Coordinates of C-alpha atoms in Angstrom, one line a residue:
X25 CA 119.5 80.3 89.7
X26 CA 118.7 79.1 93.3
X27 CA 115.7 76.4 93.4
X28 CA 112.7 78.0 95.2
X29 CA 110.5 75.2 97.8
X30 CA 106.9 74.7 95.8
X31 CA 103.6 73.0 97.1
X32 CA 102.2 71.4 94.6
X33 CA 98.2 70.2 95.0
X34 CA 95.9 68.4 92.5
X35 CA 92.3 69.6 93.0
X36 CA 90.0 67.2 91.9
X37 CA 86.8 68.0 89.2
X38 CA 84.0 66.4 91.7
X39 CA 81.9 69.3 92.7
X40 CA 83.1 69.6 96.0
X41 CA 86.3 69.9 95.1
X42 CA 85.8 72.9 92.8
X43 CA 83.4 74.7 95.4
X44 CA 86.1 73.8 97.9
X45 CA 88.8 75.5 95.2
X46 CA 86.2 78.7 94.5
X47 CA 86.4 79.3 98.5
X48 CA 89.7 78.7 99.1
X49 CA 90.7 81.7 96.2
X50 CA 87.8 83.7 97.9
X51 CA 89.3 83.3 101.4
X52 CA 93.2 83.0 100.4
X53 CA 93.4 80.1 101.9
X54 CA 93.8 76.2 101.1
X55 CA 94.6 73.1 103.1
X56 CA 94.8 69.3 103.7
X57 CA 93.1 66.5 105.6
X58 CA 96.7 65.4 107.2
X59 CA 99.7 66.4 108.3
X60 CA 102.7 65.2 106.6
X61 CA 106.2 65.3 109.0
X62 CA 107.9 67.4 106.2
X63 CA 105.1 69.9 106.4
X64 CA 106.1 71.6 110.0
X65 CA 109.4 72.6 108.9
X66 CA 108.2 74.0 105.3
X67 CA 108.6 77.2 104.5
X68 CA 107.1 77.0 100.0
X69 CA 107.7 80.2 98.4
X70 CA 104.8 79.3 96.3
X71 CA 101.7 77.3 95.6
X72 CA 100.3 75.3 92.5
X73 CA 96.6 74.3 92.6
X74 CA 96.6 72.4 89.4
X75 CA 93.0 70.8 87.5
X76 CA 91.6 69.1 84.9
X77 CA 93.3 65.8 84.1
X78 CA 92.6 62.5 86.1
X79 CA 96.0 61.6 87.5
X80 CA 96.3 58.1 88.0
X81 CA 97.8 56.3 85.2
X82 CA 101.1 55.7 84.1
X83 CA 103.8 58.4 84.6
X84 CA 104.6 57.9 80.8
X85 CA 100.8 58.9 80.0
X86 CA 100.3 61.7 82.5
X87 CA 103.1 63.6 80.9
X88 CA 101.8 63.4 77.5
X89 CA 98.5 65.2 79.1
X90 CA 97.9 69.4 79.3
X91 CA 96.6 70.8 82.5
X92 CA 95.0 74.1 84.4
X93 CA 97.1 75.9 87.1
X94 CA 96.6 78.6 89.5
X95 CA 99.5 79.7 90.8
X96 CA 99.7 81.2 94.3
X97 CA 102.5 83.0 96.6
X98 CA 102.5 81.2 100.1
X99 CA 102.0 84.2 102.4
X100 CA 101.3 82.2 105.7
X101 CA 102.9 78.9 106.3
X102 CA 101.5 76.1 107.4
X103 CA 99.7 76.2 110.1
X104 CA 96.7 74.3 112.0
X105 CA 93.5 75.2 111.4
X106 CA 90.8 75.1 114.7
X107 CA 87.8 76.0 113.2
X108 CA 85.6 74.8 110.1
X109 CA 86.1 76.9 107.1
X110 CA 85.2 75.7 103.6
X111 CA 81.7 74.3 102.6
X112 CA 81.7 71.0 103.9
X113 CA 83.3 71.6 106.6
X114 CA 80.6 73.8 108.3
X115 CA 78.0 71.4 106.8
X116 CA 79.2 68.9 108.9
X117 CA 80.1 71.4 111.5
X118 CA 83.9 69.9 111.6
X119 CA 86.9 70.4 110.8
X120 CA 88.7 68.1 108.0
X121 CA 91.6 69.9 106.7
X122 CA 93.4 71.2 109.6
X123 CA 96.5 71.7 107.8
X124 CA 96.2 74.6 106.5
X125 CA 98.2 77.8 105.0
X126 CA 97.5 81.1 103.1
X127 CA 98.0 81.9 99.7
X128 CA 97.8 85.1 97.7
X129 CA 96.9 84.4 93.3
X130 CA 99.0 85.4 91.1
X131 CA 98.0 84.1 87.3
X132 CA 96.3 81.1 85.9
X133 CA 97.2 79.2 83.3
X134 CA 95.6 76.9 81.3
X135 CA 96.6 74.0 79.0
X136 CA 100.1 73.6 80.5
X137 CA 102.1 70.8 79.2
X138 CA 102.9 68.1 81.7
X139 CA 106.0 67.5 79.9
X140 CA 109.8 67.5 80.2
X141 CA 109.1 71.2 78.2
X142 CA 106.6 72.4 80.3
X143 CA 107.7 74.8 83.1
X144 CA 107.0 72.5 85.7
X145 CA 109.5 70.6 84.9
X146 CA 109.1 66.5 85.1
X147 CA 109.8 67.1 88.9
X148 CA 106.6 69.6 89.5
X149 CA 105.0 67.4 87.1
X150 CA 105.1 64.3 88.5
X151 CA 104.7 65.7 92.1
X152 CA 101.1 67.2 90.8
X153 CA 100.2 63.5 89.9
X154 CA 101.5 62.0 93.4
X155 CA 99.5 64.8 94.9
X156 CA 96.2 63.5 92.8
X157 CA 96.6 59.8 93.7
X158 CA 96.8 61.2 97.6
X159 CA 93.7 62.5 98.1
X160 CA 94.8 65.8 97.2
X161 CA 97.8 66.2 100.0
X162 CA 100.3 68.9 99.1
X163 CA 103.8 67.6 98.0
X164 CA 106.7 69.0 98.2
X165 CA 109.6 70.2 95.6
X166 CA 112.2 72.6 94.8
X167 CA 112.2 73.7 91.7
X168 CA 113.6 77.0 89.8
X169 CA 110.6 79.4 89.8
X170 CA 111.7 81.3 86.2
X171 CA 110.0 78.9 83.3
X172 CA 106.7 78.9 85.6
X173 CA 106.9 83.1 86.4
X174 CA 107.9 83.6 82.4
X175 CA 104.7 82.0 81.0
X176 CA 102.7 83.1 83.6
X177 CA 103.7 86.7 82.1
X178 CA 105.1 87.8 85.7
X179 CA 109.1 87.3 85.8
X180 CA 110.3 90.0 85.2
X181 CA 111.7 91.0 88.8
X182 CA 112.4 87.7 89.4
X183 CA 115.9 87.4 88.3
X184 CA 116.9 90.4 90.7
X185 CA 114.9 91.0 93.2
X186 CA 113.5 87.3 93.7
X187 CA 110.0 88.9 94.3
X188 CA 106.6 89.6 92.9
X189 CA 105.0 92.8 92.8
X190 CA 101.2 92.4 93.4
X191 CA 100.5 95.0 91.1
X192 CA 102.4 93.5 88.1
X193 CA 100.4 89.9 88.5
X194 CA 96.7 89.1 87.0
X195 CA 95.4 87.4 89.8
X196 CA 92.7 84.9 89.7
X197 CA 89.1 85.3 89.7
X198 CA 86.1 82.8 90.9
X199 CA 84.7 83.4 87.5
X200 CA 87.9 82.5 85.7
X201 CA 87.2 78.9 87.3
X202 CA 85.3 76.7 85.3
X203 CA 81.4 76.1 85.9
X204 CA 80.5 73.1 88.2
X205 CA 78.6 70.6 85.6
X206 CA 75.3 70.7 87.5
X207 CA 73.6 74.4 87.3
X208 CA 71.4 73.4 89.9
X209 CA 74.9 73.5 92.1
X210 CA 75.5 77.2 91.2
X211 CA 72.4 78.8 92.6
X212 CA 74.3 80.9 95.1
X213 CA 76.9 81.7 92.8
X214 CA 80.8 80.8 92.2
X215 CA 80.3 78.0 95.3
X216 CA 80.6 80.9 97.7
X217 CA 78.1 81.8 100.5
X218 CA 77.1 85.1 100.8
X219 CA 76.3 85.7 104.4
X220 CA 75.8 89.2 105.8
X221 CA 75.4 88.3 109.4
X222 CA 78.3 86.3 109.0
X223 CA 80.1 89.2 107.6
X224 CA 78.9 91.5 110.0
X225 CA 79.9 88.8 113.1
X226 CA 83.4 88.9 111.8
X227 CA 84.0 92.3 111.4
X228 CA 82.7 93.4 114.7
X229 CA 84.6 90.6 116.2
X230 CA 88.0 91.6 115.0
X231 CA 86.8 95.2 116.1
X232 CA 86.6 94.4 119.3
X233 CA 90.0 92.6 119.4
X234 CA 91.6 95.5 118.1
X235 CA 89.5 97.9 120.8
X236 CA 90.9 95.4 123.2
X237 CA 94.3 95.8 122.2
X238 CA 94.6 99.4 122.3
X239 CA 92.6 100.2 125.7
X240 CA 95.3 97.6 126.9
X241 CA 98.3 99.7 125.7
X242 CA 96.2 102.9 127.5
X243 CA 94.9 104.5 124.5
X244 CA 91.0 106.0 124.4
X245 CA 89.5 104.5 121.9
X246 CA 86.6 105.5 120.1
X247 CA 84.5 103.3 117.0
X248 CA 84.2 105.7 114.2
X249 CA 83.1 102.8 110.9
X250 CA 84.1 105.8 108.3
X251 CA 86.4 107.6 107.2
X252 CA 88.1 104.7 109.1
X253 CA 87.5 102.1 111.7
X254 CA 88.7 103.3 115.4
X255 CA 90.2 106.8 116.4
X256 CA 92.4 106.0 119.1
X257 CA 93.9 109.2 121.5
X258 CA 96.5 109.0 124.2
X259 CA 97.6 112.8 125.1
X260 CA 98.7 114.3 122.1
X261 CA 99.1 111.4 120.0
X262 CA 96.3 110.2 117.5
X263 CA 95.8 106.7 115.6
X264 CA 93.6 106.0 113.1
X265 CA 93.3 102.3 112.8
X266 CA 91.9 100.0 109.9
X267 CA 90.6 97.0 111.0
X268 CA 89.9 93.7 109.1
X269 CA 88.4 90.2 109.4
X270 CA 88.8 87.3 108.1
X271 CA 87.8 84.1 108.7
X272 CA 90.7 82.5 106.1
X273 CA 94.6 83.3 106.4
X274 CA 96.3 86.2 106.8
X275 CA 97.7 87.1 103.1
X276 CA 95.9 89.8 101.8
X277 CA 92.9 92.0 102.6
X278 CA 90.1 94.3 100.2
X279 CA 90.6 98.2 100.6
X280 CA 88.9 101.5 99.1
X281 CA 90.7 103.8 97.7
X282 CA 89.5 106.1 100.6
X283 CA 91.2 103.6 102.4
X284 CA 94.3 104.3 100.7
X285 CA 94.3 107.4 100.1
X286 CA 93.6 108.1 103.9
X287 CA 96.5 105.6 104.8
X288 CA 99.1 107.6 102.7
X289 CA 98.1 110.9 103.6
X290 CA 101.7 112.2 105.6
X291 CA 99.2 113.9 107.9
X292 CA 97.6 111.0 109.2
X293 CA 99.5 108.1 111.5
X294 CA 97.5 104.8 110.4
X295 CA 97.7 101.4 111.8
X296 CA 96.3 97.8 110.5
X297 CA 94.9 95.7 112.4
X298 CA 94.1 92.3 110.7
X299 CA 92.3 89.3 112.8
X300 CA 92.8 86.2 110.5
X301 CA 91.4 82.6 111.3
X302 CA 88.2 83.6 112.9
X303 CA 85.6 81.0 114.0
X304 CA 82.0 81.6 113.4
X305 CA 79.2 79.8 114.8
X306 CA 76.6 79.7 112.8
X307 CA 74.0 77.3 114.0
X308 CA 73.4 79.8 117.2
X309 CA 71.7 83.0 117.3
X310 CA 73.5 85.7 117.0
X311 CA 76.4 84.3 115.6
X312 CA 78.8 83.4 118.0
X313 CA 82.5 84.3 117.5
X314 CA 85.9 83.5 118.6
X315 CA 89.6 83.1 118.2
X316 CA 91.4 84.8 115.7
X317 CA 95.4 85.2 114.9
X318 CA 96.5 88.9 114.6
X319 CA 98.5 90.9 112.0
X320 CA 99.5 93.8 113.1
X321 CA 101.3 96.7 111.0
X322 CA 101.6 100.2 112.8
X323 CA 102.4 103.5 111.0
X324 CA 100.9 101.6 107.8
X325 CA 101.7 103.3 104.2
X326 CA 100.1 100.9 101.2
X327 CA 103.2 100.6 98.7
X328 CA 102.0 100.5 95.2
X329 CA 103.7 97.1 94.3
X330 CA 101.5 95.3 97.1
X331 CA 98.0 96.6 95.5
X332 CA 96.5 95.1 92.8
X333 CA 93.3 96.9 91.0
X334 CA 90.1 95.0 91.7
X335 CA 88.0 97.0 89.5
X336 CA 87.8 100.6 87.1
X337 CA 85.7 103.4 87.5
X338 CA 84.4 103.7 83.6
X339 CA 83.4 107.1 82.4
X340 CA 80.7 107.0 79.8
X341 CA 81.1 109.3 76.6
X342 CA 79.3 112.5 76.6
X343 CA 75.9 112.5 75.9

């Protein structure tokens, strides 16, 4: 079996560093305070964000040790980043980890053994350590994917295919993470800040880069909100176009199953528009927005292996 490229990342327990790791699985997106020269011709398959021991002592001891990881698919590469994104960056109104790239959770595991039996391997392990006693920077290794995939309960495709359906993987929650150890830290929940200006700034800005893009191209577009975002017109020809935004990277998005089911229809021709990387100003009323790196997929058709289930409809027994 052909080695696959990892990035493996120690994420420290300070409370910054777990309300940085809560964002970054909100916004599917992580990154580093430099940039290494191996990083701008990277291309990882995959991503370990690994917690919970203290990583400098002794090779010899570290491996003896048991560990948390979340283990991500790299669905953006590395890229730099222009604009603040997690907490303390837009606290201090500046950006500190510019290197940055885009990651879509796949499982979590927890009391992994760092050992020479573990499915890192004493490669992955030791490069989670070196990672730790770095401030956190990503290292690099090649390792075979299979022993990690197996106990995560997801590798069955693997072997043939070499891919990972979305739909067959757990993903990660914000409430699987552990609990900051101050409460007084959690008041707005999971280290995440709900903001529904900002929310609101960002959609309408990638709405009007996607308005943008089609008046360019000569179609007449008109903002609709529901049963989808724009209906665009030119003659005969009708588009109806989903647009997102995002202020993290470009790896996956949240849909309805209106969405869906609207996207699949055979009698409707669907695009999706996705504006990743946004910049919000928040310290300016009204928000101020701009940038923005664009996904674009015409004649869109949701496959069922690239949705995972967020949540069920329960139907209570009759009364």
């Amino acid at each position: 079996m052909q080695n696959v490229s990892f990035v493996m990342v120690h994420v420290g327990q300070s409370t910054e560093a777990q309300r940085n790791l809560r964002h970054g699985l909100e916004t599917r997106s992580w990154g580093f305070p430099d940039w290494k020269p191996e990083f701008r011709t990277a291309h990882p398959r995959f991503a370990v964000l690994a917690t919970g021991l203290a990583p400098r002592v002794p090779f010899a001891q570290w491996s003896r040790g048991k560990i948390t990881l979340h283990l991500f698919e790299v669905v953006q590469n590395f890229h730099r980043g222009k604009a603040p994104h997690w907490p303390d960056e837009d606290a201090e109104n500046t950006v500190k980890y510019p290197v940055r790239f885009g990651i879509e959770p796949l499982a979590m595991l927890r009391d992994v053994p760092l050992d020479e039996h573990g499915p890192l391997g004493l490669a992955g392990s030791d490069a989670v350590r070196r990672s730790g006693i770095e401030r956190g920077i990503g290292k690099l290794v090649d390792l075979d994917p299979r022993p990690l995939l197996v106990a995560a309960g997801i590798g069955e495709r693997w072997e043939e295919h070499q891919e990972i359906p979305l739909n067959r993987t757990p993903g990660i929650t914000v409430e699987q993470l552990e609990a900051p150890k101050s409460p007084k830290r959690r008041r707005r929940g999971a280290g995440f800040i709900s903001d529904p200006k900002k929310r609101k700034a960002i959609e309408l800005h990638a709405e009007d880069m996607a308005v943008a893009h089609y008046e360019h191209e000569g179609w007449r577009v008109e903002r609709l909100g529901k049963p989808y975002d724009l209906h665009c017109t030119q003659g005969d020809e009708v588009r109806c176009v989903e647009v997102k935004g995002t202020t993290g990277a470009a790896t996956s998005v949240d849909l309805t199953i209106n969405e869906v089911e609207h996207a699949r229809n055979p009698q409707n021709t669907v695009d999706l528009y996705v504006v990743s990387d946004i910049s919000v100003n928040v310290r300016v009323e009204p928000y101020a927005t701009s940038g923005g790196r664009v996904t674009h997929i015409r004649d869109w058709e949701p496959a069922e292996e690239d949705l995972r289930p967020r949540s069920f409809e329960y139907r209570l027994p009759r009364s």
